[in-house]
Each structure stands twice: as structure tokens, then as C-alpha cells.
mmCIF file of C-alpha atoms and ligand atoms in Angstrom:
data_model
loop_
_atom_site.group_PDB
_atom_site.id
_atom_site.type_symbol
_atom_site.label_atom_id
_atom_site.label_comp_id
_atom_site.label_asym_id
_atom_site.label_seq_id
_atom_site.Cartn_x
_atom_site.Cartn_y
_atom_site.Cartn_z
ATOM 1 C CA MET A 1 88.069 129.103 78.702
ATOM 2 C CA LYS A 2 87.354 126.573 75.972
ATOM 3 C CA ALA A 3 85.525 123.385 76.905
ATOM 4 C CA VAL A 4 83.969 120.358 75.182
ATOM 5 C CA ARG A 5 80.295 120.645 76.073
ATOM 6 C CA LEU A 6 77.633 117.990 75.748
ATOM 7 C CA LYS A 7 74.514 119.998 74.920
ATOM 8 C CA ALA A 8 72.103 117.211 73.918
ATOM 9 C CA TYR A 9 72.193 113.405 74.017
ATOM 10 C CA HIS A 10 72.665 111.595 70.695
ATOM 11 C CA GLN A 11 74.466 114.661 69.307
ATOM 12 C CA LEU A 12 78.188 115.353 69.131
ATOM 13 C CA PRO A 13 79.511 117.750 71.773
ATOM 14 C CA VAL A 14 80.508 121.322 70.925
ATOM 15 C CA VAL A 15 83.755 123.170 71.724
ATOM 16 C CA GLU A 16 82.792 126.586 73.097
ATOM 17 C CA GLU A 17 83.731 129.324 75.551
ATOM 18 C CA VAL A 18 82.522 128.917 79.146
ATOM 19 C CA PRO A 19 83.376 130.858 82.336
ATOM 20 C CA ASP A 20 86.588 129.693 84.085
ATOM 21 C CA PRO A 21 85.924 127.522 87.172
ATOM 22 C CA THR A 22 87.174 129.118 90.398
ATOM 23 C CA VAL A 23 88.501 127.818 93.714
ATOM 24 C CA LYS A 24 85.760 128.087 96.344
ATOM 25 C CA GLY A 25 86.358 125.535 99.118
ATOM 26 C CA PRO A 26 89.513 125.184 101.245
ATOM 27 C CA PHE A 27 90.428 121.817 99.687
ATOM 28 C CA ASP A 28 89.695 122.784 96.073
ATOM 29 C CA VAL A 29 92.454 122.466 93.475
ATOM 30 C CA LEU A 30 92.222 124.144 90.071
ATOM 31 C CA VAL A 31 94.198 122.221 87.435
ATOM 32 C CA ARG A 32 95.390 123.497 84.058
ATOM 33 C CA VAL A 33 94.650 120.466 81.899
ATOM 34 C CA GLY A 34 97.606 119.036 79.976
ATOM 35 C CA GLY A 35 95.888 115.922 78.664
ATOM 36 C CA ALA A 36 92.323 114.595 78.676
ATOM 37 C CA GLY A 37 91.690 111.044 77.496
ATOM 38 C CA VAL A 38 88.823 110.230 75.148
ATOM 39 C CA CYS A 39 87.195 106.996 76.284
ATOM 40 C CA ARG A 40 84.466 104.637 75.107
ATOM 41 C CA THR A 41 82.578 105.760 78.194
ATOM 42 C CA ASP A 42 82.317 109.203 76.538
ATOM 43 C CA LEU A 43 80.566 107.533 73.600
ATOM 44 C CA HIS A 44 78.201 105.798 76.031
ATOM 45 C CA ILE A 45 77.541 109.135 77.775
ATOM 46 C CA ILE A 46 76.603 110.737 74.437
ATOM 47 C CA GLU A 47 74.326 107.737 73.774
ATOM 48 C CA GLU A 48 72.537 108.593 77.046
ATOM 49 C CA GLN A 49 73.525 105.343 78.785
ATOM 50 C CA TRP A 50 74.793 107.085 81.911
ATOM 51 C CA ALA A 51 72.123 109.804 82.199
ATOM 52 C CA GLY A 52 69.947 107.907 84.661
ATOM 53 C CA ALA A 53 72.796 106.732 86.894
ATOM 54 C CA MET A 54 74.473 110.154 87.093
ATOM 55 C CA GLY A 55 71.477 112.502 87.025
ATOM 56 C CA VAL A 56 73.572 115.242 85.439
ATOM 57 C CA ALA A 57 71.953 118.318 83.855
ATOM 58 C CA LEU A 58 72.978 119.347 80.325
ATOM 59 C CA PRO A 59 74.988 121.116 79.123
ATOM 60 C CA TYR A 60 78.177 120.057 80.866
ATOM 61 C CA THR A 61 81.852 119.408 80.080
ATOM 62 C CA LEU A 62 83.024 115.856 79.274
ATOM 63 C CA GLY A 63 86.379 114.329 80.284
ATOM 64 C CA HIS A 64 87.133 111.889 83.137
ATOM 65 C CA GLU A 65 90.797 110.934 82.347
ATOM 66 C CA ASN A 66 92.791 113.988 83.274
ATOM 67 C CA ALA A 67 96.306 115.158 84.075
ATOM 68 C CA GLY A 68 97.868 118.612 84.138
ATOM 69 C CA TRP A 69 99.470 121.241 86.347
ATOM 70 C CA VAL A 70 98.167 122.844 89.534
ATOM 71 C CA GLN A 71 97.041 126.398 88.749
ATOM 72 C CA GLU A 72 95.530 127.483 92.083
ATOM 73 C CA VAL A 73 94.822 125.863 95.468
ATOM 74 C CA GLY A 74 92.324 126.400 98.297
ATOM 75 C CA SER A 75 93.466 127.800 101.669
ATOM 76 C CA ALA A 76 93.844 124.373 103.401
ATOM 77 C CA VAL A 77 95.622 122.478 100.603
ATOM 78 C CA SER A 78 99.019 121.247 101.789
ATOM 79 C CA SER A 79 100.059 118.249 99.647
ATOM 80 C CA VAL A 80 100.270 119.958 96.250
ATOM 81 C CA ALA A 81 101.343 123.459 95.262
ATOM 82 C CA VAL A 82 100.940 125.760 92.282
ATOM 83 C CA GLY A 83 102.985 124.434 89.344
ATOM 84 C CA ASP A 84 103.024 120.773 90.428
ATOM 85 C CA THR A 85 102.365 118.151 87.741
ATOM 86 C CA VAL A 86 99.434 115.968 88.766
ATOM 87 C CA ILE A 87 97.261 113.129 87.521
ATOM 88 C CA LEU A 88 93.758 113.044 88.938
ATOM 89 C CA HIS A 89 91.969 110.107 90.493
ATOM 90 C CA PRO A 90 88.650 110.090 88.620
ATOM 91 C CA THR A 91 86.483 110.416 91.734
ATOM 92 C CA PRO A 92 87.202 113.206 94.239
ATOM 93 C CA THR A 93 86.176 111.596 97.554
ATOM 94 C CA CYS A 94 85.126 112.827 101.006
ATOM 95 C CA GLY A 95 87.880 111.208 103.073
ATOM 96 C CA LEU A 96 85.501 110.770 106.001
ATOM 97 C CA CYS A 97 83.153 107.880 105.232
ATOM 98 C CA ARG A 98 83.867 104.262 106.100
ATOM 99 C CA SER A 99 84.972 103.376 102.548
ATOM 100 C CA CYS A 100 87.350 106.329 102.385
ATOM 101 C CA ARG A 101 88.837 105.393 105.768
ATOM 102 C CA ALA A 102 89.425 101.896 104.363
ATOM 103 C CA GLY A 103 91.152 103.395 101.320
ATOM 104 C CA ASP A 104 88.349 102.130 99.144
ATOM 105 C CA ASP A 105 87.871 105.282 97.082
ATOM 106 C CA MET A 106 85.449 103.888 94.495
ATOM 107 C CA HIS A 107 82.881 103.127 97.175
ATOM 108 C CA CYS A 108 82.970 106.561 98.859
ATOM 109 C CA ALA A 109 79.480 107.546 100.003
ATOM 110 C CA ASN A 110 79.972 111.187 98.968
ATOM 111 C CA SER A 111 82.104 111.170 95.826
ATOM 112 C CA SER A 112 81.642 112.948 92.514
ATOM 113 C CA PHE A 113 82.788 111.868 89.043
ATOM 114 C CA PRO A 114 83.878 114.882 86.954
ATOM 115 C CA GLY A 115 83.062 114.237 83.326
ATOM 116 C CA LEU A 116 80.124 111.994 84.297
ATOM 117 C CA SER A 117 78.345 113.662 87.219
ATOM 118 C CA GLY A 118 79.507 117.228 86.458
ATOM 119 C CA ASP A 119 82.056 119.285 84.521
ATOM 120 C CA GLY A 120 85.105 117.254 83.481
ATOM 121 C CA GLY A 121 88.540 117.852 82.037
ATOM 122 C CA MET A 122 88.041 118.276 78.282
ATOM 123 C CA ALA A 123 88.711 121.948 78.888
ATOM 124 C CA GLU A 124 91.544 124.317 79.648
ATOM 125 C CA LEU A 125 90.846 124.169 83.398
ATOM 126 C CA LEU A 126 89.332 121.577 85.740
ATOM 127 C CA LEU A 127 88.214 122.106 89.318
ATOM 128 C CA THR A 128 88.944 119.095 91.544
ATOM 129 C CA SER A 129 89.927 118.386 95.155
ATOM 130 C CA GLU A 130 93.229 117.802 96.916
ATOM 131 C CA ARG A 131 92.270 114.173 97.597
ATOM 132 C CA ALA A 132 92.134 113.448 93.856
ATOM 133 C CA CYS A 133 95.648 114.741 93.080
ATOM 134 C CA VAL A 134 98.549 112.311 92.610
ATOM 135 C CA LYS A 135 101.717 114.383 92.365
ATOM 136 C CA LEU A 136 104.059 113.415 89.513
ATOM 137 C CA ASP A 137 107.661 113.993 88.589
ATOM 138 C CA SER A 138 107.879 117.385 86.848
ATOM 139 C CA ALA A 139 109.428 115.649 83.815
ATOM 140 C CA THR A 140 106.230 113.658 83.214
ATOM 141 C CA ARG A 141 104.106 114.999 80.357
ATOM 142 C CA PRO A 142 100.402 114.978 81.323
ATOM 143 C CA GLN A 143 99.379 113.991 77.782
ATOM 144 C CA ASP A 144 101.428 110.780 78.066
ATOM 145 C CA VAL A 145 99.732 109.551 81.235
ATOM 146 C CA ALA A 146 96.224 111.100 81.289
ATOM 147 C CA ALA A 147 94.459 107.926 80.148
ATOM 148 C CA LEU A 148 96.045 105.963 82.994
ATOM 149 C CA ALA A 149 93.623 107.904 85.255
ATOM 150 C CA ASP A 150 90.793 105.626 84.134
ATOM 151 C CA ALA A 151 91.780 102.901 81.680
ATOM 152 C CA GLY A 152 95.109 102.311 83.415
ATOM 153 C CA ILE A 153 93.890 102.342 87.004
ATOM 154 C CA THR A 154 91.111 99.891 86.126
ATOM 155 C CA ALA A 155 93.522 97.329 84.702
ATOM 156 C CA TYR A 156 96.018 97.883 87.537
ATOM 157 C CA HIS A 157 93.366 97.520 90.244
ATOM 158 C CA ALA A 158 92.300 94.078 89.012
ATOM 159 C CA VAL A 159 95.896 92.828 88.718
ATOM 160 C CA ARG A 160 96.841 94.288 92.119
ATOM 161 C CA LYS A 161 93.944 92.490 93.813
ATOM 162 C CA ALA A 162 95.052 89.197 92.238
ATOM 163 C CA VAL A 163 98.749 89.462 93.189
ATOM 164 C CA PRO A 164 98.455 87.133 96.254
ATOM 165 C CA LEU A 165 96.906 84.487 93.974
ATOM 166 C CA LEU A 166 99.639 84.683 91.334
ATOM 167 C CA PHE A 167 102.695 83.202 93.015
ATOM 168 C CA PRO A 168 105.406 81.478 90.940
ATOM 169 C CA GLY A 169 104.069 78.389 89.213
ATOM 170 C CA THR A 170 100.611 79.829 88.590
ATOM 171 C CA THR A 171 99.033 80.821 85.287
ATOM 172 C CA ALA A 172 97.006 83.916 84.423
ATOM 173 C CA VAL A 173 94.883 84.448 81.319
ATOM 174 C CA VAL A 174 94.171 87.898 79.886
ATOM 175 C CA ILE A 175 91.137 87.955 77.593
ATOM 176 C CA GLY A 176 91.302 91.005 75.317
ATOM 177 C CA ALA A 177 94.620 92.747 74.589
ATOM 178 C CA GLY A 178 93.085 96.128 73.674
ATOM 179 C CA GLY A 179 93.228 99.431 75.559
ATOM 180 C CA LEU A 180 92.828 98.054 79.080
ATOM 181 C CA GLY A 181 94.165 94.569 78.430
ATOM 182 C CA HIS A 182 97.543 95.752 77.142
ATOM 183 C CA ILE A 183 98.005 97.724 80.361
ATOM 184 C CA GLY A 184 96.922 94.669 82.364
ATOM 185 C CA ILE A 185 99.599 92.524 80.666
ATOM 186 C CA GLN A 186 102.307 95.065 81.538
ATOM 187 C CA CYS A 187 101.075 95.217 85.157
ATOM 188 C CA LEU A 188 101.117 91.399 85.430
ATOM 189 C CA ALA A 189 104.658 91.318 84.075
ATOM 190 C CA ALA A 190 105.760 94.029 86.519
ATOM 191 C CA LEU A 191 104.048 92.700 89.665
ATOM 192 C CA THR A 192 104.056 88.904 89.393
ATOM 193 C CA ALA A 193 106.019 85.834 88.303
ATOM 194 C CA THR A 194 102.924 84.131 86.902
ATOM 195 C CA LYS A 195 102.827 82.637 83.403
ATOM 196 C CA ILE A 196 100.822 85.077 81.239
ATOM 197 C CA ILE A 197 98.580 83.694 78.480
ATOM 198 C CA VAL A 198 96.815 86.272 76.285
ATOM 199 C CA VAL A 199 93.678 85.520 74.281
ATOM 200 C CA ASP A 200 92.472 87.875 71.527
ATOM 201 C CA ARG A 201 90.813 87.661 68.111
ATOM 202 C CA ASN A 202 93.287 90.050 66.555
ATOM 203 C CA PRO A 203 96.732 88.604 65.615
ATOM 204 C CA ASP A 204 98.258 92.132 65.686
ATOM 205 C CA ALA A 205 97.096 92.598 69.280
ATOM 206 C CA LEU A 206 98.693 89.237 70.164
ATOM 207 C CA LYS A 207 101.956 90.291 68.520
ATOM 208 C CA LEU A 208 102.011 93.423 70.678
ATOM 209 C CA ALA A 209 101.126 91.288 73.727
ATOM 210 C CA GLU A 210 104.239 89.159 73.175
ATOM 211 C CA GLN A 211 106.395 92.286 73.125
ATOM 212 C CA ILE A 212 105.048 93.553 76.461
ATOM 213 C CA GLY A 213 105.098 90.414 78.604
ATOM 214 C CA ALA A 214 102.838 87.620 77.304
ATOM 215 C CA HIS A 215 104.492 84.191 77.540
ATOM 216 C CA GLU A 216 101.892 82.449 75.361
ATOM 217 C CA THR A 217 99.155 83.713 73.062
ATOM 218 C CA VAL A 218 95.984 82.037 71.858
ATOM 219 C CA VAL A 219 93.883 83.279 68.934
ATOM 220 C CA ALA A 220 90.209 83.531 69.916
ATOM 221 C CA ASN A 221 88.902 81.488 67.000
ATOM 222 C CA GLY A 222 86.402 79.177 68.679
ATOM 223 C CA SER A 223 88.900 76.640 70.062
ATOM 224 C CA HIS A 224 90.574 79.051 72.472
ATOM 225 C CA VAL A 225 89.142 77.492 75.650
ATOM 226 C CA GLN A 226 90.754 74.216 74.635
ATOM 227 C CA GLY A 227 93.886 76.190 73.702
ATOM 228 C CA VAL A 228 94.173 77.496 77.258
ATOM 229 C CA LEU A 229 93.433 74.055 78.755
ATOM 230 C CA ASP A 230 96.192 72.560 76.560
ATOM 231 C CA LEU A 231 98.668 75.164 77.835
ATOM 232 C CA THR A 232 97.755 74.465 81.480
ATOM 233 C CA GLY A 233 97.845 70.654 81.566
ATOM 234 C CA GLY A 234 94.041 70.561 81.371
ATOM 235 C CA ARG A 235 93.629 72.572 84.613
ATOM 236 C CA GLY A 236 92.770 76.033 83.324
ATOM 237 C CA ALA A 237 94.224 79.267 84.675
ATOM 238 C CA ASP A 238 94.462 80.230 88.327
ATOM 239 C CA VAL A 239 93.192 83.703 87.473
ATOM 240 C CA VAL A 240 91.371 84.816 84.327
ATOM 241 C CA PHE A 241 91.147 88.582 83.687
ATOM 242 C CA ASP A 242 88.268 89.209 81.324
ATOM 243 C CA PHE A 243 88.627 92.642 79.700
ATOM 244 C CA VAL A 244 85.855 91.799 77.210
ATOM 245 C CA ALA A 245 83.080 90.086 79.243
ATOM 246 C CA GLU A 246 80.526 90.158 76.450
ATOM 247 C CA GLN A 247 79.687 88.297 73.251
ATOM 248 C CA GLY A 248 80.478 84.940 74.828
ATOM 249 C CA ALA A 249 83.817 85.851 76.408
ATOM 250 C CA GLU A 250 82.102 85.662 79.796
ATOM 251 C CA GLN A 251 81.281 81.951 79.316
ATOM 252 C CA ASP A 252 84.728 81.181 77.902
ATOM 253 C CA GLY A 253 86.439 83.030 80.746
ATOM 254 C CA PHE A 254 84.743 80.953 83.424
ATOM 255 C CA ALA A 255 85.393 77.756 81.440
ATOM 256 C CA MET A 256 89.135 78.587 81.363
ATOM 257 C CA THR A 257 89.274 79.099 85.141
ATOM 258 C CA ALA A 258 90.925 76.306 87.158
ATOM 259 C CA ARG A 259 89.350 74.632 90.194
ATOM 260 C CA ALA A 260 89.577 77.048 93.159
ATOM 261 C CA GLY A 261 90.643 79.704 90.679
ATOM 262 C CA SER A 262 89.197 83.170 90.136
ATOM 263 C CA TYR A 263 87.430 84.756 87.193
ATOM 264 C CA PHE A 264 87.928 88.546 87.316
ATOM 265 C CA VAL A 265 85.319 90.548 85.396
ATOM 266 C CA ILE A 266 86.609 93.920 84.148
ATOM 267 C CA GLY A 267 84.851 94.440 80.794
ATOM 268 C CA TYR A 268 81.086 94.602 80.731
ATOM 269 C CA GLY A 269 78.063 94.153 78.538
ATOM 270 C CA GLY A 270 77.422 90.400 78.713
ATOM 271 C CA THR A 271 75.524 88.153 81.117
ATOM 272 C CA VAL A 272 77.024 85.288 83.095
ATOM 273 C CA HIS A 273 74.932 82.094 83.089
ATOM 274 C CA ILE A 274 76.587 79.470 85.289
ATOM 275 C CA PRO A 275 74.956 76.576 87.123
ATOM 276 C CA THR A 276 75.490 77.199 90.839
ATOM 277 C CA LEU A 277 76.516 73.544 91.182
ATOM 278 C CA ASP A 278 79.546 74.329 88.977
ATOM 279 C CA ILE A 279 80.498 77.207 91.251
ATOM 280 C CA ILE A 280 80.338 75.269 94.509
ATOM 281 C CA SER A 281 81.727 71.961 93.283
ATOM 282 C CA THR A 282 84.841 73.592 91.827
ATOM 283 C CA GLU A 283 85.063 76.498 94.327
ATOM 284 C CA ARG A 284 85.624 78.975 91.507
ATOM 285 C CA ASN A 285 85.311 82.676 92.393
ATOM 286 C CA ILE A 286 83.745 85.416 90.286
ATOM 287 C CA VAL A 287 85.213 88.804 91.160
ATOM 288 C CA GLY A 288 83.914 92.246 90.080
ATOM 289 C CA ASN A 289 86.266 95.193 89.511
ATOM 290 C CA ILE A 290 85.484 98.898 89.212
ATOM 291 C CA VAL A 291 88.167 101.539 88.454
ATOM 292 C CA GLY A 292 90.583 101.570 91.422
ATOM 293 C CA THR A 293 91.772 103.245 94.588
ATOM 294 C CA TYR A 294 93.896 106.354 94.986
ATOM 295 C CA ASN A 295 96.809 104.148 96.006
ATOM 296 C CA ASP A 296 96.325 101.997 92.909
ATOM 297 C CA LEU A 297 96.771 105.109 90.772
ATOM 298 C CA ALA A 298 99.788 106.262 92.773
ATOM 299 C CA GLU A 299 101.423 102.815 92.401
ATOM 300 C CA LEU A 300 100.651 102.672 88.681
ATOM 301 C CA MET A 301 102.305 106.054 88.239
ATOM 302 C CA VAL A 302 105.485 104.667 89.819
ATOM 303 C CA LEU A 303 105.487 101.992 87.102
ATOM 304 C CA ALA A 304 104.624 104.515 84.374
ATOM 305 C CA GLN A 305 107.368 106.939 85.389
ATOM 306 C CA ALA A 306 109.856 104.063 85.446
ATOM 307 C CA GLY A 307 108.847 103.180 81.884
ATOM 308 C CA ARG A 308 107.441 99.786 82.904
ATOM 309 C CA VAL A 309 103.883 100.575 81.818
ATOM 310 C CA THR A 310 103.501 102.586 78.634
ATOM 311 C CA LEU A 311 100.489 103.687 76.698
ATOM 312 C CA HIS A 312 100.147 104.202 72.961
ATOM 313 C CA THR A 313 98.533 107.595 72.389
ATOM 314 C CA ARG A 314 97.409 109.820 69.560
ATOM 315 C CA THR A 315 96.974 113.495 70.444
ATOM 316 C CA TYR A 316 94.417 115.997 69.183
ATOM 317 C CA PRO A 317 94.092 119.705 69.995
ATOM 318 C CA LEU A 318 91.073 120.525 72.179
ATOM 319 C CA ASP A 319 89.398 122.172 69.180
ATOM 320 C CA ALA A 320 89.493 118.809 67.383
ATOM 321 C CA ALA A 321 87.620 116.980 70.163
ATOM 322 C CA VAL A 322 84.806 116.028 67.815
ATOM 323 C CA ASP A 323 87.313 114.475 65.375
ATOM 324 C CA ALA A 324 88.781 112.437 68.223
ATOM 325 C CA ILE A 325 85.355 111.209 69.331
ATOM 326 C CA GLN A 326 84.398 110.297 65.759
ATOM 327 C CA ASP A 327 87.740 108.531 65.183
ATOM 328 C CA LEU A 328 87.242 106.496 68.363
ATOM 329 C CA ASP A 329 83.691 105.604 67.393
ATOM 330 C CA ALA A 330 84.833 104.507 63.926
ATOM 331 C CA GLY A 331 87.715 102.385 65.276
ATOM 332 C CA ARG A 332 90.380 104.650 63.735
ATOM 333 C CA VAL A 333 92.340 105.240 66.962
ATOM 334 C CA ARG A 334 95.306 102.948 67.713
ATOM 335 C CA GLY A 335 95.923 103.149 71.447
ATOM 336 C CA ARG A 336 94.281 106.062 73.178
ATOM 337 C CA ALA A 337 93.049 109.442 71.870
ATOM 338 C CA ILE A 338 94.208 112.322 74.070
ATOM 339 C CA LEU A 339 93.021 115.929 73.858
ATOM 340 C CA VAL A 340 95.758 118.478 74.527
ATOM 341 C CA PRO A 341 94.381 121.960 75.314
HETATM 342 ZN ZN1 ZN B 401 87.417 106.318 80.645
HETATM 343 ZN ZN1 ZN B 402 84.118 109.004 101.356
#
């Protein structure tokens, strides 16, 4: 089969022929890939940022945002069958450890991360496990939803955790209405009755935000903290979702958070410097978020298949993977780049 292989760090990957993966274990599922998202994380992988954390040997196949059709199943697989349309949770998990038994997939003690820790889905076939498969309506096109497997689930997970905090009368701020943020806005609109304020530098992104659920928008032009305070009677927001969390957004996000409110960190790259006195005296919470659970992905797919969360995509054939990666790196992709084998 064809696959997008990373052969050396700091060099673009290469599309080449590799042996087909085969079902070996009883819970293995072989998926014919219908869509593989191209993500900024792939750029960071090429830049060698993940090499130490993942300990993966080169060459290997990229691709951690995958959906497709079941091609073959192991002898014990019972929840999906050949021909089913599936989207794949990014981390196949063991199902046996304490985190798995709590439904907390991202903290499984024995998980793998195809596309980061081993061969991923930028290929014609991907070997995964039954536990990673979320079965979809057969009318769903894998290329339309693939990126929800990582970008989407991450935004959904943060919003889902905050739902009990966002009862009617509350206010939520979304910082950054890009790839993840625009999914977060749609999830907030679908799951809560909170007032949604969106902060972004880009007026076009704010225009889109208004169309998908934002009640108020604030241009990030230096006076945006005050802008949010003005819209909240001086209190700040009950929950701030920071999809940027670098270049100063992390200070602004905490400053926009109301007393006893919560600052949810989803983006990364910056450093939070906050006097501990400010944290205790106002009882503000700082909450980390990493990808999401299997159930988060299953719930998000209910919204996606009902048309309540949609993703802008631009498709490329698998052979054009390098073009897609270069377009993403150069900021030429609106929405999400998806490889279609
Ligand atoms: Zn990703
Ligand atoms: Zn586990």
C-alpha cells in the first residue's frame, strides 16, 4: 500500500509503497482509510518536538486523525464488522487499567498513539483496535469527519467538562476562533445556554464565529480584557476556554476569568505566571485539557451527524500529502487539510 513516511526529522515525508499491515491479535481491526487529517502536530513531529516523548523509530507513517471503513477484524471483535464506517479514537487503549475502567482513555497506562508512537493513518490501511472504533452512520463520509478525531474531540472534551459550570445566566469566553476554537463554539452552542463571547485577532474569524453561535465578539487588539469585562458587568467570564495559550493569551485568559470561575487551558506554548495570592483570594481554577475520552468522541459524532458541528475541510489525494503539509505550514489552508487515499 501507499503511505506517507517520515524518514528523517527536519525533512518532508515521502509517499512510498510499504507492506500492508495485517490483523494479528483477536481485537485488531484493519481500517481502509477514507480520510486522514493533517494537523499542526504533524509539523511539530517533523520538527522533532515529539521524538523524545514518543521514542518512535524512523521511518514510520504519520497520521493521527483517521476515519474509514472496516476492512478486516480479529477473531474476538464483536462491536464492528467488515464494511462498517468508523472514526478512530486517537489512542487505542487497554481497557483494563484503572483509567480505562474510569472511562478516562487519555490516561490509559498501556495506550499507543498511531501517527505519533507508531504507524498512523496517512496510508491506504491502518491497523487499530476494536476499542478505538466509533461506529458511524453509513451515510457519513470519512473525509468529512476525520479531523474530529483529534481537533474536534479536544474542543468537545473541554466544553463537555465545563457543562455543569455553564448554566443559564453564565458567560463563557472562547479565546481563538481557529481550527479548534470554531468547533468549541459550536459545541458550546449545542450543549449549553451560556452567553458565548469570542475573542480573536482576525475579524474574519469573528464573523464566522457569529454565524456558528457567538453572541458577542471582541477583537484582540490590546483592550480585549477590558472588552470582556465591559460585556460581563466587570465580573469576567465564568469559564474561559483558551485555545491559544501562548503569546500573552494565557495572562489575558486568567484576567478575564470571574471570581470562582475557571480558566481552561487547551492551546499550548506559553507559560502562566500568576501570583498564588490571586488564585486563592479569588478561588479561580486553572484546568488542563488533553484530547478526550472515547465517549467524548462518540457524543461529538452524534452532533456531527446531526449537522450541529461542522468542519471546513480541503481535501488532497494521498499522493499530494507533501503539498498539504506545506500548505498548512504556510498558512494556506482554510479549515482543515484532509488526505483522501
Ligand atoms: Zn491532530
Ligand atoms: Zn488502559
